[in-house]
Short mmCIF file of C-alpha atoms and ligand atoms in Angstrom, two decimals:
data_model
loop_
_atom_site.label_atom_id
_atom_site.label_comp_id
_atom_site.label_asym_id
_atom_site.label_seq_id
_atom_site.Cartn_x
_atom_site.Cartn_y
_atom_site.Cartn_z
CA MET I 168 37.19 -50.29 109.65
CA LYS I 169 36.17 -47.71 107.10
CA ILE I 170 38.97 -45.28 106.23
CA THR I 171 36.57 -42.40 106.93
CA GLU I 172 36.39 -43.71 110.52
CA ILE I 173 40.21 -43.68 110.66
CA PHE I 174 40.09 -40.03 109.48
CA LYS I 175 38.01 -39.19 112.55
CA LYS I 176 40.81 -40.50 114.78
CA GLN I 177 43.88 -39.53 112.77
CA GLU I 178 44.43 -36.02 111.50
CA ARG I 179 46.87 -37.51 109.02
CA THR I 180 47.08 -41.00 107.62
CA PHE I 181 50.17 -42.91 106.54
CA SER I 182 49.36 -45.66 104.07
CA PHE I 183 51.21 -48.09 101.83
CA GLU I 184 50.29 -49.29 98.38
CA PHE I 185 51.30 -52.73 97.13
CA PHE I 186 50.74 -54.61 93.90
CA PRO I 187 50.16 -58.36 93.63
CA PRO I 188 53.44 -60.15 92.93
CA GLY I 189 53.60 -61.98 89.62
CA ASP I 190 55.44 -65.20 90.53
CA TYR I 191 56.65 -67.30 93.45
CA LEU I 192 60.03 -65.68 93.83
CA THR I 193 58.68 -62.12 93.82
CA ALA I 194 55.93 -63.30 96.19
CA VAL I 195 58.56 -64.40 98.69
CA LYS I 196 60.38 -61.07 98.38
CA PHE I 197 57.05 -59.26 98.68
CA GLY I 198 56.26 -61.15 101.89
CA ILE I 199 59.53 -60.08 103.45
CA ASN I 200 59.19 -56.44 102.40
CA ALA I 201 55.51 -56.15 103.29
CA GLY I 202 56.20 -57.81 106.65
CA GLN I 203 58.78 -55.14 107.46
CA LEU I 204 56.44 -52.35 106.39
CA MET I 205 53.52 -53.66 108.40
CA ARG I 206 55.67 -53.22 111.50
CA LEU I 207 55.37 -49.47 110.89
CA SER I 208 51.63 -49.69 111.75
CA PRO I 209 50.30 -47.96 108.63
CA SER I 210 46.87 -46.33 108.92
CA PHE I 211 45.76 -48.60 106.06
CA VAL I 212 47.21 -50.46 103.09
CA SER I 213 45.95 -50.75 99.54
CA ILE I 214 46.37 -53.39 96.86
CA THR I 215 46.32 -52.43 93.19
CA TYR I 216 44.22 -54.17 90.56
CA GLY I 217 45.48 -54.95 87.06
CA ALA I 218 43.07 -53.27 84.66
CA GLY I 219 44.38 -55.54 81.92
CA GLY I 220 43.51 -58.79 83.75
CA GLY I 221 46.21 -61.24 84.79
CA THR I 222 46.57 -60.69 88.49
CA GLN I 223 43.00 -59.55 89.31
CA SER I 224 42.15 -62.54 91.47
CA ASN I 225 45.50 -62.13 93.25
CA THR I 226 44.32 -58.66 94.32
CA PHE I 227 41.31 -60.19 96.05
CA ASP I 228 43.45 -62.91 97.67
CA LEU I 229 45.93 -60.36 99.01
CA VAL I 230 43.23 -58.00 100.24
CA ASN I 231 41.67 -60.94 102.06
CA LEU I 232 45.04 -61.85 103.60
CA PHE I 233 45.80 -58.32 104.83
CA GLN I 234 42.29 -57.63 106.10
CA ASN I 235 41.30 -60.94 107.61
CA ASP I 236 44.48 -62.82 108.49
CA LEU I 237 46.85 -59.96 109.29
CA LYS I 238 44.08 -57.67 110.60
CA PHE I 239 45.15 -54.49 108.81
CA THR I 240 42.59 -52.15 107.29
CA CYS I 241 42.95 -52.89 103.62
CA MET I 242 41.55 -51.11 100.57
CA ALA I 243 40.96 -53.02 97.35
CA HIS I 244 41.65 -51.11 94.13
CA TYR I 245 39.15 -51.89 91.42
CA THR I 246 38.91 -50.74 87.79
CA CYS I 247 35.94 -50.69 85.42
CA VAL I 248 37.67 -50.63 82.04
CA ASN I 249 36.64 -53.78 80.12
CA ALA I 250 34.21 -54.87 82.85
CA SER I 251 30.46 -55.31 82.49
CA LYS I 252 28.03 -54.07 85.16
CA GLU I 253 27.32 -57.72 86.00
CA LYS I 254 30.98 -58.46 86.63
CA ILE I 255 31.37 -55.31 88.72
CA ALA I 256 28.28 -56.19 90.78
CA TYR I 257 29.57 -59.73 91.29
CA ASP I 258 33.04 -58.53 92.35
CA MET I 259 31.63 -55.94 94.77
CA ARG I 260 29.55 -58.65 96.39
CA VAL I 261 32.65 -60.87 96.73
CA LEU I 262 34.59 -58.01 98.38
CA HIS I 263 31.68 -57.18 100.66
CA ASP I 264 31.26 -60.82 101.72
CA MET I 265 34.98 -60.97 102.42
CA GLY I 266 34.54 -58.16 104.97
CA ILE I 267 36.28 -55.49 102.87
CA GLU I 268 34.99 -52.02 103.71
CA ASN I 269 37.21 -49.82 101.53
CA VAL I 270 37.56 -49.68 97.76
CA MET I 271 39.65 -47.42 95.51
CA LEU I 272 37.53 -47.05 92.40
CA ILE I 273 39.25 -46.05 89.19
CA ARG I 274 38.63 -46.37 85.51
CA GLY I 275 41.92 -48.11 84.69
CA ASP I 276 44.35 -47.40 81.89
CA LYS I 277 43.78 -48.35 78.29
CA PRO I 278 45.33 -51.66 77.29
CA LYS I 279 48.85 -51.28 75.85
CA ASN I 280 48.94 -50.93 72.04
CA GLU I 281 45.42 -49.54 71.88
CA PRO I 282 45.24 -45.84 70.94
CA LEU I 283 42.05 -45.06 72.85
CA ILE I 284 39.86 -46.50 75.57
CA LYS I 285 36.84 -48.11 73.91
CA PRO I 286 33.54 -47.06 75.47
CA ASN I 287 32.01 -50.07 77.14
CA PRO I 288 28.27 -50.34 76.30
CA ALA I 289 27.75 -52.94 79.04
CA GLY I 290 29.79 -51.11 81.65
CA PHE I 291 31.14 -47.68 82.57
CA ASN I 292 33.35 -45.14 80.84
CA TYR I 293 34.74 -43.10 83.74
CA GLY I 294 35.79 -43.46 87.33
CA SER I 295 32.81 -41.32 88.39
CA ASP I 296 30.31 -43.76 86.77
CA LEU I 297 31.85 -46.62 88.74
CA VAL I 298 31.83 -44.57 91.95
CA ARG I 299 28.13 -43.70 91.50
CA PHE I 300 27.14 -47.30 90.80
CA VAL I 301 28.99 -48.64 93.84
CA LYS I 302 27.77 -45.84 96.14
CA GLU I 303 24.16 -46.45 95.15
CA ASN I 304 24.31 -50.22 95.60
CA TYR I 305 26.85 -51.03 98.34
CA ASP I 306 28.12 -49.72 101.63
CA PHE I 307 31.82 -49.17 100.97
CA CYS I 308 34.05 -46.28 101.91
CA ILE I 309 35.24 -45.08 98.49
CA GLY I 310 38.60 -43.63 97.46
CA ALA I 311 39.27 -42.27 93.96
CA GLY I 312 42.17 -40.91 91.93
CA ALA I 313 43.25 -37.25 91.62
CA TYR I 314 45.80 -35.70 89.27
CA PRO I 315 47.72 -32.61 90.48
CA GLU I 316 49.25 -32.13 87.03
CA LYS I 317 45.96 -33.13 85.34
CA HIS I 318 45.20 -36.55 83.93
CA VAL I 319 47.29 -37.29 80.83
CA GLU I 320 44.21 -37.57 78.58
CA SER I 321 42.56 -34.39 79.80
CA PRO I 322 42.64 -31.31 77.53
CA SER I 323 42.98 -28.94 80.50
CA MET I 324 43.29 -28.78 84.27
CA GLU I 325 39.94 -26.95 84.53
CA GLU I 326 38.18 -29.74 82.64
CA ASP I 327 39.90 -32.41 84.73
CA ILE I 328 38.98 -30.74 88.04
CA LYS I 329 35.36 -30.44 86.92
CA ASN I 330 35.33 -34.16 86.17
CA MET I 331 36.91 -34.81 89.54
CA LYS I 332 34.17 -32.80 91.21
CA VAL I 333 31.62 -35.08 89.52
CA LYS I 334 33.51 -38.05 90.96
CA VAL I 335 33.35 -36.62 94.48
CA ASP I 336 29.68 -35.68 94.12
CA SER I 337 29.01 -39.21 92.88
CA GLY I 338 30.22 -40.60 96.20
CA ALA I 339 34.02 -40.62 96.54
CA ASP I 340 34.83 -40.14 100.24
CA PHE I 341 38.47 -39.17 99.69
CA LEU I 342 41.04 -38.82 96.94
CA ILE I 343 44.61 -40.04 96.55
CA THR I 344 46.84 -38.26 94.08
CA GLN I 345 48.94 -39.53 91.27
CA MET I 346 52.65 -39.24 92.09
CA PHE I 347 54.24 -35.81 91.70
CA PHE I 348 57.74 -34.53 92.39
CA ASP I 349 57.21 -30.82 92.80
CA ASN I 350 54.93 -29.87 95.68
CA LYS I 351 53.86 -26.66 94.01
CA TYR I 352 51.55 -28.75 91.78
CA TYR I 353 49.88 -30.26 94.84
CA TRP I 354 49.31 -26.94 96.62
CA GLU I 355 47.98 -25.29 93.46
CA PHE I 356 45.74 -28.29 92.89
CA LEU I 357 44.29 -28.05 96.41
CA GLU I 358 43.43 -24.40 95.75
CA LYS I 359 41.66 -25.28 92.50
CA ALA I 360 39.81 -28.14 94.18
CA LYS I 361 38.72 -25.78 96.96
CA LYS I 362 37.32 -23.37 94.37
CA GLN I 363 35.17 -26.22 93.07
CA SER I 364 33.97 -26.86 96.64
CA ILE I 365 35.74 -30.21 96.82
CA LYS I 366 36.01 -30.70 100.56
CA CYS I 367 37.19 -34.28 101.05
CA ARG I 368 40.75 -35.20 101.97
CA ILE I 369 43.20 -35.21 99.05
CA ILE I 370 46.08 -37.39 100.18
CA PRO I 371 49.37 -36.95 98.32
CA GLY I 372 50.70 -40.10 96.66
CA ILE I 373 54.49 -40.20 96.99
CA ILE I 374 57.19 -42.28 95.39
CA PRO I 375 60.93 -41.78 95.80
CA ILE I 376 63.01 -42.03 92.64
CA THR I 377 65.58 -44.62 93.60
CA ASN I 378 67.02 -45.52 90.24
CA PHE I 379 67.90 -43.40 87.24
CA LYS I 380 65.80 -45.24 84.66
CA GLN I 381 62.68 -44.62 86.75
CA ILE I 382 62.88 -40.88 86.10
CA LYS I 383 61.89 -41.18 82.46
CA LYS I 384 59.52 -44.08 83.06
CA PHE I 385 57.50 -42.34 85.81
CA SER I 386 57.28 -39.17 83.83
CA GLU I 387 56.05 -40.94 80.67
CA MET I 388 53.59 -43.13 82.54
CA THR I 389 51.92 -40.45 84.61
CA GLY I 390 52.69 -37.08 83.04
CA ALA I 391 54.42 -36.08 86.30
CA THR I 392 57.00 -33.33 85.78
CA ILE I 393 60.49 -34.18 86.96
CA PRO I 394 61.91 -30.82 88.07
CA GLU I 395 65.26 -29.75 86.59
CA LYS I 396 66.61 -29.58 90.16
CA ILE I 397 66.05 -33.33 90.54
CA LYS I 398 67.48 -34.19 87.13
CA LYS I 399 70.58 -32.10 87.87
CA LYS I 400 71.11 -33.72 91.27
CA MET I 401 70.78 -37.21 89.82
CA GLU I 402 72.59 -36.85 86.50
CA PRO I 403 76.16 -37.09 87.94
CA TYR I 404 75.27 -40.44 89.51
CA ARG I 405 73.35 -41.99 86.62
CA ASP I 406 75.54 -45.16 86.75
CA ASN I 407 75.93 -45.27 90.51
CA LYS I 408 72.96 -47.12 91.97
CA LYS I 409 73.90 -46.51 95.59
CA GLU I 410 74.28 -42.75 95.17
CA ILE I 411 71.09 -42.43 93.09
CA TYR I 412 69.19 -44.25 95.84
CA LYS I 413 70.59 -41.86 98.45
CA VAL I 414 69.84 -38.75 96.41
CA GLY I 415 66.31 -39.99 95.57
CA LEU I 416 65.58 -40.78 99.18
CA ASP I 417 66.89 -37.39 100.39
CA LEU I 418 64.65 -35.66 97.85
CA ALA I 419 61.62 -37.69 98.93
CA VAL I 420 62.33 -36.89 102.60
CA GLU I 421 62.54 -33.19 101.73
CA GLN I 422 59.32 -33.40 99.71
CA VAL I 423 57.36 -35.22 102.42
CA HIS I 424 58.62 -32.94 105.20
CA GLU I 425 57.42 -29.91 103.26
CA LEU I 426 54.03 -31.50 102.62
CA LEU I 427 53.44 -32.44 106.25
CA LYS I 428 54.75 -29.18 107.66
CA ASN I 429 52.29 -27.31 105.50
CA GLY I 430 49.27 -29.36 106.44
CA ALA I 431 48.95 -32.26 103.97
CA PRO I 432 46.50 -34.84 105.37
CA GLY I 433 49.10 -37.62 105.40
CA ILE I 434 51.07 -39.59 102.84
CA HIS I 435 50.11 -42.50 100.62
CA PHE I 436 53.35 -44.26 99.82
CA TYR I 437 53.72 -46.08 96.49
CA THR I 438 56.07 -48.76 97.83
CA LEU I 439 56.67 -50.68 94.57
CA ASN I 440 56.65 -53.65 96.98
CA LYS I 441 59.98 -52.59 98.47
CA SER I 442 60.54 -51.62 102.07
CA SER I 443 63.87 -49.90 102.61
CA ALA I 444 63.02 -46.44 101.22
CA ALA I 445 59.73 -46.30 103.13
CA ILE I 446 61.38 -47.38 106.38
CA GLN I 447 64.13 -44.78 106.03
CA LEU I 448 61.59 -42.12 105.16
CA TYR I 449 59.50 -43.01 108.23
CA GLU I 450 62.59 -42.93 110.41
CA SER I 451 63.36 -39.42 109.29
CA LEU I 452 59.74 -38.31 109.74
CA SER I 453 59.49 -39.83 113.20
CA GLN I 454 62.19 -37.45 114.39
CA ASN I 455 60.14 -34.43 113.33
CA PHE I 456 56.46 -35.32 113.48
CA LYS I 457 54.75 -36.53 116.63
CA ASP I 458 52.12 -38.64 114.89
CA VAL I 459 54.77 -40.56 112.93
CA LYS I 460 56.78 -41.04 116.11
CA ILE I 461 53.74 -42.61 117.73
CA LEU I 462 53.32 -44.95 114.76
CA PHE I 463 56.96 -45.88 115.06
CA GLU I 464 56.64 -46.63 118.76
CA LYS I 465 53.51 -48.68 118.21
CA SER I 466 55.35 -50.54 115.48
CA LEU I 467 57.41 -52.39 118.07
CA LYS I 468 54.41 -54.70 118.29
CA PRO I 469 54.74 -57.59 115.86
CA PRO I 470 51.83 -57.92 113.39
CA VAL I 471 49.05 -60.31 114.39
CA THR I 472 49.21 -63.56 112.45
CA LYS I 473 47.12 -66.67 112.69
CA PRO I 474 48.52 -69.32 115.06
P1 LIG R 582 38.72 -40.79 85.49
O1 LIG R 582 38.16 -40.00 86.60
O2 LIG R 582 37.85 -41.79 84.85
O3 LIG R 582 39.25 -39.79 84.37
C1 LIG R 582 39.96 -40.27 83.22
C2 LIG R 582 39.93 -39.18 82.15
O4 LIG R 582 38.58 -38.98 81.70
C3 LIG R 582 40.40 -37.82 82.67
O5 LIG R 582 41.08 -37.18 81.63
C4 LIG R 582 39.10 -37.10 83.01
O6 LIG R 582 39.22 -35.69 82.94
C5 LIG R 582 38.18 -37.63 81.93
N1 LIG R 582 36.75 -37.68 82.36
C6 LIG R 582 36.27 -38.10 83.57
N2 LIG R 582 34.92 -38.01 83.59
C7 LIG R 582 34.55 -37.53 82.36
C8 LIG R 582 33.29 -37.25 81.75
N3 LIG R 582 32.13 -37.44 82.42
N4 LIG R 582 33.30 -36.78 80.47
C9 LIG R 582 34.44 -36.59 79.79
N5 LIG R 582 35.68 -36.85 80.31
C10 LIG R 582 35.73 -37.33 81.58
N6 LIG R 582 45.24 -48.25 87.46
C11 LIG R 582 45.06 -49.60 87.48
O7 LIG R 582 44.94 -50.22 86.44
N7 LIG R 582 45.00 -50.28 88.68
C12 LIG R 582 45.10 -49.66 89.88
O8 LIG R 582 45.04 -50.30 90.92
C13 LIG R 582 45.28 -48.22 89.88
N8 LIG R 582 45.37 -47.54 91.05
C14 LIG R 582 45.47 -46.17 91.02
C15 LIG R 582 45.50 -45.48 92.23
C16 LIG R 582 45.59 -44.09 92.25
C17 LIG R 582 45.63 -43.35 93.57
C18 LIG R 582 45.67 -43.37 91.01
C19 LIG R 582 45.78 -41.88 91.02
C20 LIG R 582 45.65 -44.07 89.81
C21 LIG R 582 45.55 -45.47 89.79
N9 LIG R 582 45.52 -46.19 88.59
C22 LIG R 582 45.36 -47.56 88.62
C23 LIG R 582 45.67 -45.51 87.31
C24 LIG R 582 44.30 -45.15 86.71
O9 LIG R 582 43.63 -46.31 86.29
C25 LIG R 582 44.51 -44.26 85.49
O10 LIG R 582 45.11 -43.05 85.87
C26 LIG R 582 43.26 -44.02 84.66
O11 LIG R 582 43.69 -43.55 83.37
C27 LIG R 582 42.31 -42.98 85.23
O12 LIG R 582 41.42 -43.48 86.15
P2 LIG R 582 40.50 -42.49 87.03
O13 LIG R 582 39.31 -43.22 87.49
O14 LIG R 582 41.31 -41.80 88.02
O15 LIG R 582 40.11 -41.41 85.92
#
């Protein structure tokens, strides 16, 4: 089912993002964690795509597994950096023939150790170019990326929002945000998007900080501000994994409650292929939000697997 069809039925969506595991052992762990999360009946799931290569075919295999064997609406992430138009056209055909109806189209990050993204004469330079090409040639429901604290390469928020507007006008049906830890950035971003007449859903992408090292890593990777309040709460427990996990989860619960109470159109959960934080977060939400409670009740059904 197209995610835009799910929007018609669900005022808010609750989705999980996974990445393809790199080896057998992590694949086994992934299977266990994903299995537990699928019992929460997410509105849809998404599988990331390695812009740098490596696990790209694993993305397609996993998307196929979730969509066709496990019968969950699954969105394939796809990046255009380093890809020719021919390769993109071929891959879109493969996804279409596989029965995939949803794609998250993004440019992809520059390869490590390269100072700048090289323009690709045989392909596309920006997410919006990829979105336009796919919209014009295929019948997918299209998601794209949004950056409440602006994209790290962008000179200003105004510039970034204008580019995002181009992406929506090129055919993106909805947006999912980069992670953020202070909701004020999300609410301000929605206001700015509204001023640019961006009307599609902008779903907040959420990740709980569950270990101390992640704080610096997330912030460097994405440009997301880690509020002083969070740093102060976590600092005393920097060497205490259990306490950091608890504090990080409490903060994420607080963040998500505030988002949903104030009308966010759902939550896209960056699971990092782990299940416990998401399950605990859902449990807490189910006590306060009717739609999450319903998902929880439905989740008593085991997922459908092939005999
Ligand atoms: P774009 O929209 O292409 O923008 C990138 C930069 O270019 C911005 O600074 C923008 O302002 C600027 N820009 C855009 N259009 C123009 C223009 N016409 N002229 C001048 N400047 C312009 N990465 C992966 O490798 N695999 C994944 O699976 C993946 N999934 C993601 C999922 C989500 C929800 C998000 C938010 C990000 C994801 N990423 C993923 C990361 C993403 O690849 C990077 O953030 C990437 O740097 C930007 O991609 P984009 O399409 O969102 O950006």
